[in-house]
Short mmCIF file of C-alpha atoms and ligand atoms in Angstrom, two decimals:
data_model
loop_
_atom_site.label_atom_id
_atom_site.label_comp_id
_atom_site.label_asym_id
_atom_site.label_seq_id
_atom_site.Cartn_x
_atom_site.Cartn_y
_atom_site.Cartn_z
CA MET S 1008 -42.12 -80.01 42.39
CA LEU S 1009 -38.98 -77.50 41.42
CA ASP S 1010 -37.18 -80.37 40.68
CA GLY S 1011 -34.32 -78.69 37.55
CA LYS S 1012 -36.31 -75.37 38.16
CA ARG S 1013 -33.18 -72.71 37.52
CA ILE S 1014 -33.93 -69.56 39.71
CA LEU S 1015 -31.79 -66.63 39.36
CA LEU S 1016 -32.25 -64.41 42.99
CA VAL S 1017 -32.67 -60.28 42.86
CA ILE S 1018 -31.56 -60.19 46.67
CA GLY S 1019 -32.38 -56.44 47.16
CA GLY S 1020 -31.04 -53.84 50.45
CA GLY S 1021 -33.90 -54.01 52.66
CA ILE S 1022 -34.20 -55.67 55.58
CA ALA S 1023 -36.32 -58.47 54.73
CA ALA S 1024 -32.95 -59.86 52.97
CA TYR S 1025 -32.67 -61.64 56.05
CA LYS S 1026 -36.03 -64.11 55.57
CA THR S 1027 -33.93 -65.38 51.57
CA LEU S 1028 -31.63 -66.87 53.04
CA ASP S 1029 -34.28 -68.57 54.37
CA LEU S 1030 -36.30 -69.09 51.53
CA ILE S 1031 -33.06 -70.42 49.46
CA ARG S 1032 -32.68 -73.62 51.44
CA ARG S 1033 -36.66 -73.54 51.17
CA LEU S 1034 -36.29 -74.26 47.44
CA ARG S 1035 -33.34 -76.20 47.04
CA GLU S 1036 -35.32 -78.65 49.34
CA ARG S 1037 -37.55 -78.66 46.62
CA GLY S 1038 -35.08 -79.61 44.06
CA ALA S 1039 -34.50 -75.96 43.11
CA SER S 1040 -31.29 -74.33 41.86
CA VAL S 1041 -30.30 -71.09 43.10
CA ARG S 1042 -28.45 -68.41 41.97
CA ALA S 1043 -28.27 -65.16 43.68
CA LEU S 1044 -27.22 -61.66 42.75
CA MET S 1045 -27.21 -59.01 45.44
CA THR S 1046 -27.81 -55.47 44.66
CA SER S 1047 -25.06 -52.74 47.05
CA ALA S 1048 -27.41 -52.10 49.14
CA ALA S 1049 -28.72 -55.77 50.29
CA GLN S 1050 -24.83 -56.62 51.00
CA GLU S 1051 -25.17 -54.12 54.10
CA PHE S 1052 -27.90 -56.63 55.21
CA ILE S 1053 -26.58 -60.02 54.89
CA THR S 1054 -23.38 -61.22 53.47
CA PRO S 1055 -22.35 -62.26 49.76
CA LEU S 1056 -20.35 -65.41 52.43
CA SER S 1057 -23.51 -66.86 53.80
CA VAL S 1058 -25.89 -66.14 50.29
CA GLY S 1059 -23.21 -68.42 48.72
CA ALA S 1060 -22.83 -70.74 51.47
CA LEU S 1061 -26.83 -71.80 51.31
CA THR S 1062 -26.75 -70.94 47.72
CA ALA S 1063 -23.55 -73.30 47.24
CA ASP S 1064 -22.68 -71.55 43.87
CA ARG S 1065 -20.75 -67.84 42.87
CA VAL S 1066 -22.81 -65.27 43.84
CA PHE S 1067 -22.97 -61.90 41.83
CA THR S 1068 -22.64 -58.65 42.84
CA ASP S 1069 -20.82 -56.35 40.50
CA LEU S 1070 -21.15 -55.44 36.90
CA PHE S 1071 -18.09 -54.69 36.97
CA ASP S 1072 -16.49 -57.51 37.60
CA ARG S 1073 -14.25 -58.49 34.87
CA GLU S 1074 -14.34 -62.06 36.21
CA ASP S 1075 -18.11 -62.55 36.75
CA GLU S 1076 -18.93 -60.98 33.38
CA HIS S 1077 -15.64 -62.86 31.72
CA ASP S 1078 -17.61 -66.81 32.81
CA VAL S 1079 -21.08 -65.84 32.49
CA GLY S 1080 -21.92 -62.42 31.02
CA HIS S 1081 -25.09 -60.39 33.17
CA ILE S 1082 -26.68 -61.24 29.74
CA ARG S 1083 -25.98 -64.97 30.43
CA LEU S 1084 -27.08 -64.51 34.14
CA SER S 1085 -30.37 -63.71 33.22
CA ARG S 1086 -31.54 -65.63 30.89
CA GLU S 1087 -29.44 -69.35 32.49
CA ALA S 1088 -32.41 -69.47 34.89
CA ASP S 1089 -35.90 -70.48 34.56
CA LEU S 1090 -37.60 -68.03 36.91
CA ILE S 1091 -36.47 -65.26 38.04
CA VAL S 1092 -37.84 -63.78 41.72
CA VAL S 1093 -36.87 -60.30 43.19
CA ALA S 1094 -36.40 -60.82 47.35
CA PRO S 1095 -36.79 -58.31 48.31
CA ALA S 1096 -37.96 -55.52 46.25
CA THR S 1097 -37.61 -52.33 47.58
CA ALA S 1098 -39.16 -48.95 46.15
CA ASP S 1099 -35.94 -48.44 44.87
CA LEU S 1100 -35.37 -51.95 42.93
CA LEU S 1101 -39.02 -51.90 41.38
CA ALA S 1102 -38.77 -47.99 39.98
CA LYS S 1103 -36.02 -48.99 38.39
CA MET S 1104 -37.43 -51.76 36.40
CA ALA S 1105 -41.28 -49.62 36.31
CA HIS S 1106 -38.83 -47.19 34.25
CA GLY S 1107 -36.35 -49.63 32.36
CA LEU S 1108 -33.17 -48.21 34.95
CA ALA S 1109 -30.22 -50.31 34.04
CA ASN S 1110 -26.98 -48.75 35.94
CA ASP S 1111 -26.07 -52.15 37.90
CA LEU S 1112 -25.56 -55.67 38.03
CA ALA S 1113 -29.53 -56.52 39.08
CA SER S 1114 -31.28 -53.75 37.36
CA THR S 1115 -28.92 -54.50 34.16
CA ALA S 1116 -29.99 -58.51 34.77
CA LEU S 1117 -33.99 -57.05 35.05
CA MET S 1118 -33.75 -55.08 31.71
CA ALA S 1119 -31.40 -57.36 30.15
CA THR S 1120 -34.44 -61.57 31.11
CA ASP S 1121 -36.86 -62.46 28.59
CA LYS S 1122 -37.06 -64.79 31.66
CA PRO S 1123 -40.87 -64.04 33.52
CA VAL S 1124 -39.78 -62.28 36.50
CA LEU S 1125 -41.98 -62.42 39.98
CA VAL S 1126 -41.18 -59.96 42.30
CA ALA S 1127 -41.35 -59.96 46.68
CA PRO S 1128 -41.79 -55.94 47.44
CA ALA S 1129 -40.96 -55.24 51.05
CA MET S 1130 -40.49 -51.98 52.70
CA ASN S 1131 -42.23 -49.46 54.37
CA PRO S 1132 -45.97 -49.07 54.39
CA ALA S 1133 -45.74 -45.50 53.28
CA MET S 1134 -43.15 -45.52 50.64
CA TRP S 1135 -45.17 -48.86 49.76
CA SER S 1136 -49.24 -46.50 49.79
CA HIS S 1137 -47.36 -44.64 47.87
CA PRO S 1138 -48.77 -43.17 44.25
CA ALA S 1139 -45.09 -43.24 42.85
CA THR S 1140 -44.31 -46.60 44.48
CA SER S 1141 -48.82 -46.57 43.33
CA ARG S 1142 -47.69 -46.19 39.49
CA ASN S 1143 -44.18 -48.20 38.90
CA VAL S 1144 -46.32 -51.09 40.25
CA ALA S 1145 -49.44 -50.17 38.11
CA GLN S 1146 -46.84 -50.70 34.93
CA LEU S 1147 -45.43 -53.47 36.10
CA LYS S 1148 -48.07 -55.43 36.46
CA ALA S 1149 -49.11 -54.06 32.75
CA ASP S 1150 -45.94 -55.54 31.26
CA GLY S 1151 -46.91 -58.35 33.19
CA THR S 1152 -44.25 -58.85 36.75
CA SER S 1153 -45.54 -61.47 38.50
CA PHE S 1154 -45.82 -60.80 42.34
CA ILE S 1155 -46.72 -61.56 46.12
CA GLY S 1156 -47.23 -60.10 48.27
CA PRO S 1157 -46.92 -57.42 50.56
CA ASN S 1158 -48.55 -58.86 53.76
CA SER S 1159 -49.52 -56.32 56.06
CA GLY S 1160 -47.99 -56.61 60.31
CA GLU S 1161 -46.12 -55.00 62.68
CA MET S 1162 -42.76 -53.91 59.82
CA ALA S 1163 -38.95 -55.14 60.83
CA GLU S 1164 -36.74 -51.95 61.59
CA SER S 1165 -39.00 -49.27 62.96
CA GLY S 1166 -42.10 -51.98 64.32
CA GLU S 1167 -44.47 -49.54 62.62
CA ALA S 1168 -47.67 -51.32 61.16
CA GLY S 1169 -49.24 -51.23 57.94
CA VAL S 1170 -48.96 -53.23 54.49
CA GLY S 1171 -45.19 -53.84 53.45
CA ARG S 1172 -44.33 -56.93 54.83
CA MET S 1173 -43.02 -58.89 52.56
CA ALA S 1174 -44.14 -62.27 51.85
CA GLU S 1175 -42.74 -65.13 54.26
CA PRO S 1176 -40.82 -67.81 52.76
CA LEU S 1177 -42.77 -70.05 52.07
CA GLU S 1178 -45.52 -67.63 50.75
CA ILE S 1179 -42.74 -67.16 47.98
CA VAL S 1180 -42.06 -70.65 47.58
CA ALA S 1181 -45.68 -71.07 46.94
CA ALA S 1182 -45.98 -68.86 44.20
CA ILE S 1183 -43.21 -70.26 42.32
CA GLU S 1184 -44.63 -73.64 42.14
CA ALA S 1185 -47.90 -71.91 41.27
CA HIS S 1186 -46.01 -70.43 38.28
CA PHE S 1187 -44.73 -73.54 37.36
CA ALA S 1188 -47.93 -75.26 37.77
CA ALA S 1189 -49.17 -73.20 35.54
CA GLN S 1190 -46.55 -73.14 32.97
CA SER S 1191 -47.34 -76.66 32.27
CA GLY S 1192 -51.13 -76.57 33.00
CA PRO S 1193 -53.81 -76.96 30.53
CA LEU S 1194 -53.95 -73.62 29.28
CA SER S 1195 -50.73 -72.73 29.12
CA GLY S 1196 -50.06 -70.89 25.85
CA ARG S 1197 -53.40 -70.01 25.05
CA SER S 1198 -55.04 -66.81 25.68
CA ILE S 1199 -58.41 -65.75 27.09
CA VAL S 1200 -60.28 -62.41 26.89
CA ILE S 1201 -63.15 -62.61 29.40
CA THR S 1202 -65.70 -59.63 29.61
CA SER S 1203 -67.30 -59.31 33.84
CA GLY S 1204 -69.24 -57.45 36.20
CA PRO S 1205 -72.35 -55.27 34.79
CA THR S 1206 -71.92 -51.80 32.69
CA HIS S 1207 -72.76 -48.64 33.84
CA GLU S 1208 -74.04 -45.91 31.20
CA PRO S 1209 -74.01 -42.61 32.02
CA ILE S 1210 -77.66 -40.25 32.17
CA ASP S 1211 -75.93 -37.30 33.14
CA PRO S 1212 -72.31 -36.89 34.76
CA VAL S 1213 -74.00 -37.90 38.33
CA ARG S 1214 -76.78 -40.61 37.31
CA TYR S 1215 -76.26 -44.02 35.19
CA ILE S 1216 -78.29 -46.88 34.43
CA ALA S 1217 -77.11 -50.38 36.11
CA ASN S 1218 -77.79 -54.18 37.24
CA ARG S 1219 -76.81 -55.94 40.24
CA SER S 1220 -73.64 -58.20 38.41
CA SER S 1221 -71.13 -58.53 41.30
CA GLY S 1222 -68.51 -60.26 38.68
CA LYS S 1223 -68.02 -62.87 40.44
CA GLN S 1224 -68.28 -65.53 37.79
CA GLY S 1225 -66.25 -63.17 35.53
CA HIS S 1226 -63.48 -63.24 37.70
CA ALA S 1227 -63.33 -66.73 39.17
CA ILE S 1228 -63.23 -67.69 35.28
CA ALA S 1229 -60.44 -64.72 34.77
CA GLU S 1230 -59.19 -66.96 38.09
CA ALA S 1231 -59.14 -70.19 36.79
CA ALA S 1232 -57.65 -69.69 33.79
CA ALA S 1233 -55.08 -67.72 35.10
CA ARG S 1234 -54.07 -70.57 36.51
CA ALA S 1235 -54.07 -73.00 33.97
CA GLY S 1236 -51.76 -71.21 32.47
CA ALA S 1237 -53.92 -68.79 30.35
CA ASP S 1238 -52.16 -65.15 29.41
CA VAL S 1239 -55.82 -63.74 30.03
CA THR S 1240 -57.44 -60.20 29.71
CA LEU S 1241 -60.38 -59.49 32.02
CA VAL S 1242 -62.07 -57.21 30.42
CA SER S 1243 -64.41 -55.73 34.19
CA GLY S 1244 -66.76 -53.06 34.13
CA PRO S 1245 -67.43 -51.99 37.94
CA VAL S 1246 -67.14 -54.08 40.61
CA THR S 1247 -65.89 -53.73 44.43
CA ILE S 1248 -64.33 -57.39 44.29
CA PRO S 1249 -60.69 -57.45 44.24
CA ASP S 1250 -59.18 -58.96 40.69
CA PRO S 1251 -58.09 -61.86 40.52
CA LYS S 1252 -54.42 -62.84 40.49
CA ASP S 1253 -52.08 -63.35 37.38
CA VAL S 1254 -54.18 -62.01 35.27
CA LYS S 1255 -54.61 -58.70 33.11
CA VAL S 1256 -57.55 -56.64 33.54
CA VAL S 1257 -58.48 -53.76 31.68
CA ARG S 1258 -61.78 -50.96 33.85
CA VAL S 1259 -64.09 -49.54 31.40
CA GLU S 1260 -67.50 -48.16 32.12
CA THR S 1261 -69.77 -48.19 29.18
CA ALA S 1262 -70.95 -50.89 26.51
CA ARG S 1263 -69.08 -49.05 24.66
CA GLU S 1264 -65.43 -49.01 26.42
CA MET S 1265 -66.31 -52.99 26.61
CA LEU S 1266 -66.51 -53.36 23.80
CA GLU S 1267 -63.27 -51.51 22.12
CA ALA S 1268 -60.30 -53.48 25.22
CA VAL S 1269 -62.75 -56.97 23.98
CA ASN S 1270 -61.33 -56.06 20.72
CA ALA S 1271 -58.12 -54.14 21.21
CA ALA S 1272 -57.13 -57.92 23.65
CA LEU S 1273 -57.45 -60.23 20.37
CA PRO S 1274 -56.49 -62.32 18.62
CA ALA S 1275 -57.46 -65.46 21.30
CA ASP S 1276 -58.12 -68.85 21.69
CA VAL S 1277 -61.10 -68.62 23.42
CA ALA S 1278 -63.80 -65.58 24.22
CA ILE S 1279 -66.38 -65.51 27.34
CA MET S 1280 -67.69 -63.36 26.94
CA ALA S 1281 -69.13 -63.03 31.41
CA ALA S 1282 -69.95 -59.55 31.42
CA ALA S 1283 -74.16 -58.87 32.52
CA VAL S 1284 -73.80 -55.80 29.94
CA ALA S 1285 -76.50 -53.18 29.62
CA ASP S 1286 -78.27 -53.90 26.95
CA TRP S 1287 -80.16 -49.80 26.45
CA ARG S 1288 -78.05 -46.91 27.26
CA ALA S 1289 -80.04 -43.06 27.66
CA GLU S 1290 -80.00 -41.59 24.31
CA GLY S 1291 -77.91 -38.43 24.58
CA ALA S 1292 -76.56 -38.62 27.69
CA SER S 1293 -76.33 -34.96 28.60
CA GLY S 1294 -73.56 -32.67 30.02
CA GLN S 1295 -74.48 -30.68 32.13
CA LYS S 1296 -77.35 -32.97 36.00
CA ILE S 1297 -80.39 -33.00 34.26
CA LYS S 1298 -82.72 -30.83 36.92
CA LYS S 1299 -86.13 -30.40 37.89
CA ASP S 1300 -88.27 -28.03 36.02
CA GLY S 1301 -90.55 -26.89 38.23
CA SER S 1302 -93.27 -28.25 36.66
CA GLY S 1303 -93.71 -31.80 37.83
CA LYS S 1304 -93.74 -33.84 35.72
CA PRO S 1305 -90.24 -36.08 35.18
CA PRO S 1306 -88.05 -35.86 32.49
CA ALA S 1307 -87.94 -38.65 29.74
CA LEU S 1308 -85.46 -41.16 29.30
CA LYS S 1309 -85.21 -42.08 25.52
CA LEU S 1310 -82.77 -45.32 25.61
CA THR S 1311 -80.85 -46.84 22.09
CA GLU S 1312 -79.40 -50.21 22.01
CA ASN S 1313 -75.81 -50.65 23.06
CA PRO S 1314 -73.52 -52.76 21.04
CA ASP S 1315 -73.78 -56.65 21.51
CA ILE S 1316 -70.66 -57.40 22.62
CA LEU S 1317 -70.50 -60.98 22.47
CA ALA S 1318 -72.92 -61.42 19.72
CA THR S 1319 -70.15 -58.66 17.65
CA ILE S 1320 -67.43 -61.39 17.93
CA GLY S 1321 -69.31 -64.89 17.28
CA ASN S 1322 -70.56 -63.32 14.46
CA GLY S 1323 -66.80 -62.00 13.32
CA ALA S 1324 -65.94 -63.35 10.17
CA SER S 1325 -62.07 -62.86 10.51
CA GLY S 1326 -59.66 -63.47 13.47
CA ARG S 1327 -62.96 -65.32 15.03
CA PRO S 1328 -61.65 -66.94 18.65
CA ARG S 1329 -61.23 -71.07 18.29
CA LEU S 1330 -64.19 -70.51 21.04
CA VAL S 1331 -66.76 -68.39 22.48
CA ILE S 1332 -68.82 -69.16 25.02
CA GLY S 1333 -71.85 -66.29 26.69
CA PHE S 1334 -73.56 -66.28 29.54
CA ALA S 1335 -77.23 -66.54 29.74
CA ALA S 1336 -79.01 -64.61 32.55
CA GLU S 1337 -83.01 -65.45 31.99
CA THR S 1338 -85.80 -65.65 34.77
CA GLY S 1339 -87.97 -68.11 32.86
CA ASN S 1340 -87.71 -70.31 29.62
CA LEU S 1341 -84.23 -71.07 30.55
CA ILE S 1342 -83.07 -73.40 27.85
CA GLU S 1343 -85.35 -71.90 25.11
CA ASN S 1344 -83.82 -68.61 25.57
CA ALA S 1345 -80.80 -70.12 25.76
CA ARG S 1346 -80.32 -72.13 22.46
CA ALA S 1347 -81.65 -68.27 21.10
CA LYS S 1348 -79.00 -67.11 21.86
CA LEU S 1349 -76.64 -69.66 21.49
CA GLU S 1350 -77.49 -69.61 17.12
CA ARG S 1351 -78.03 -65.13 17.60
CA LYS S 1352 -74.60 -64.63 18.53
CA GLY S 1353 -72.80 -67.27 17.15
CA ALA S 1354 -71.84 -68.88 20.46
CA ASP S 1355 -70.64 -72.41 20.70
CA MET S 1356 -71.74 -72.47 24.20
CA ILE S 1357 -74.10 -71.20 25.98
CA VAL S 1358 -73.49 -71.29 29.76
CA ALA S 1359 -77.10 -70.38 31.11
CA ASN S 1360 -78.40 -69.87 35.01
CA ASP S 1361 -82.09 -69.09 36.21
CA VAL S 1362 -82.03 -65.82 38.24
CA SER S 1363 -84.85 -65.20 39.55
CA PRO S 1364 -85.39 -63.23 42.60
CA GLU S 1365 -85.31 -66.74 44.55
CA THR S 1366 -82.75 -68.11 43.17
CA GLY S 1367 -79.97 -66.06 44.84
CA VAL S 1368 -77.48 -66.37 42.44
CA MET S 1369 -76.87 -62.57 41.33
CA GLY S 1370 -74.67 -61.16 43.75
CA GLY S 1371 -74.69 -64.55 45.86
CA ASP S 1372 -71.34 -67.11 45.49
CA ALA S 1373 -73.03 -70.50 44.10
CA ASN S 1374 -74.33 -71.12 40.34
CA THR S 1375 -76.65 -73.60 39.16
CA VAL S 1376 -75.81 -73.43 35.46
CA ARG S 1377 -76.50 -75.70 32.23
CA LEU S 1378 -74.86 -75.50 29.05
CA VAL S 1379 -76.40 -75.01 25.71
CA THR S 1380 -74.28 -75.82 22.90
CA LYS S 1381 -76.32 -77.37 19.43
CA ASP S 1382 -75.95 -80.17 20.30
CA GLY S 1383 -77.80 -80.31 23.29
CA VAL S 1384 -77.73 -79.67 26.72
CA GLU S 1385 -76.03 -80.25 30.19
CA GLU S 1386 -76.70 -79.81 33.06
CA TRP S 1387 -74.74 -79.20 36.50
CA PRO S 1388 -75.36 -79.73 39.63
CA THR S 1389 -75.50 -76.90 42.59
CA LEU S 1390 -71.66 -75.97 42.34
CA SER S 1391 -69.72 -72.07 43.77
CA LYS S 1392 -68.56 -69.87 41.92
CA ARG S 1393 -65.12 -71.06 42.37
CA GLU S 1394 -66.05 -74.55 40.83
CA VAL S 1395 -68.27 -73.46 38.21
CA ALA S 1396 -64.86 -71.35 37.04
CA GLU S 1397 -63.14 -74.75 37.41
CA ARG S 1398 -65.15 -76.95 35.54
CA LEU S 1399 -65.18 -74.66 33.09
CA VAL S 1400 -61.63 -74.53 32.49
CA THR S 1401 -61.68 -78.32 31.96
CA LEU S 1402 -63.52 -78.44 28.95
CA ILE S 1403 -62.09 -75.76 27.63
CA ALA S 1404 -59.00 -76.97 27.43
CA ASP S 1405 -60.63 -79.95 26.48
CA CYS S 1406 -62.62 -79.13 23.23
CA LEU S 1407 -58.88 -76.98 22.45
CA LYS S 1408 -56.97 -79.97 22.98
CA GLU S 1409 -60.07 -81.32 20.41
CA ALA S 1410 -60.47 -78.81 17.49
N1 LIG A 1980 -74.37 -59.79 25.83
C1 LIG A 1980 -73.03 -58.46 25.55
N2 LIG A 1980 -73.60 -57.14 24.65
C2 LIG A 1980 -74.98 -57.06 25.29
C3 LIG A 1980 -74.89 -58.62 26.20
C4 LIG A 1980 -75.28 -59.40 26.06
O1 LIG A 1980 -72.19 -58.84 24.93
N3 LIG A 1980 -74.87 -56.00 24.72
C5 LIG A 1980 -74.07 -60.68 25.90
C6 LIG A 1980 -73.08 -61.20 27.59
O2 LIG A 1980 -72.13 -60.81 28.19
C7 LIG A 1980 -74.19 -63.02 27.75
C8 LIG A 1980 -74.79 -62.66 26.63
O3 LIG A 1980 -74.74 -61.69 25.95
O4 LIG A 1980 -72.95 -63.44 27.72
C9 LIG A 1980 -75.66 -62.95 27.04
O5 LIG A 1980 -76.62 -61.90 27.98
P1 LIG A 1980 -78.26 -61.38 27.95
O6 LIG A 1980 -78.53 -60.14 29.47
O7 LIG A 1980 -78.70 -62.93 28.69
O8 LIG A 1980 -79.08 -61.43 26.53
P2 LIG A 1980 -78.93 -59.83 26.10
O9 LIG A 1980 -78.15 -60.26 24.75
O10 LIG A 1980 -79.66 -59.10 26.35
O11 LIG A 1980 -80.48 -60.82 25.86
P3 LIG A 1980 -82.24 -60.84 26.64
O12 LIG A 1980 -82.11 -59.09 27.98
O13 LIG A 1980 -82.79 -60.10 25.82
O14 LIG A 1980 -82.11 -61.38 27.52
#
């Protein structure tokens, strides 16, 4: 799996550094070559001698080492790799990376690289949950850095429990393998924008119009597309499920914000509109909480139509994605309604599903869908939402190949 892959391992200064010795062995067992770069703090925990014995290569430690600079140089070092893995990624290293500081060999190499970076954070739980670390992690994710862990459990040095333990070597290996699998995946090099979840349309500052969408199907598609190597932007309404892995998530509340975020994510090869967008919003939502006026009569709620995101994208003349896919959640006349939506919204395909209360689809884990295109209808058996996502991703990859 990792045959011939070149990994630059940046070892940070944390007690979890000892696990990187095993990580090097596991990577080399699988055919990867590992070159190690250690921060000075890392050398307080493990020695370059043991790291070098395991990598069977020179270990790089000093930005100002004339010999190293002459032979390799920090710029080349950071580019002569297929992937850079930072383990353990300390709070300090994450902060430097997020802010673009470059004052030692590790941070300079990380700034100079044009290669993907995977980090395995390890730190005390209080440091991990500190708002500064959360900000740095969010920034790094937005910049395209991938994360593995940290896990929850007991800390090696203090015995304290919480989230902050570095992922185990085999988990890091699995993340590295997944990274390379995605690179050669059927959607590698493709960009996809996906909407998911409901929208919330304010009536006043405390009340809103919403629907029962859980976001499970849209999120599952985003995760499956990322696994297949796509560059995925997920525009999500308010949901309670976790973010899918390796996906850029843009959080929105209203239909209008969702449309804006989708437009910002274009151009893309594919658009999949799986969100249950509220068709209407309250006209002139009140800036103040609406109070009972004592008359016993409820206030009139005047609704106005929201923009149709799918129709805007599907019927868009310039910059239309090659493939535009919509969903149709129906409680009757499934195919007929889906066909009408296909036509009206300029979509290439509508994934139609029956959401009558007895199907349990809304919020459930299974889905029975039919794919409606201008060429006909394909029926899929009842599948988990994850399986629907995987099949859809395969189908999309085939369509893009043909196009
Ligand atoms: N959709 C959208 N923007 C809207 C409404 C719907 O992008 N304002 C998208 C949904 O994400 C979905 C498709 O359009 O992909 C169909 O959504 P659905 O709610 O079933 O269709 P509606 O247009 O709302 O039609 P109706 O309410 O008449 O069933």
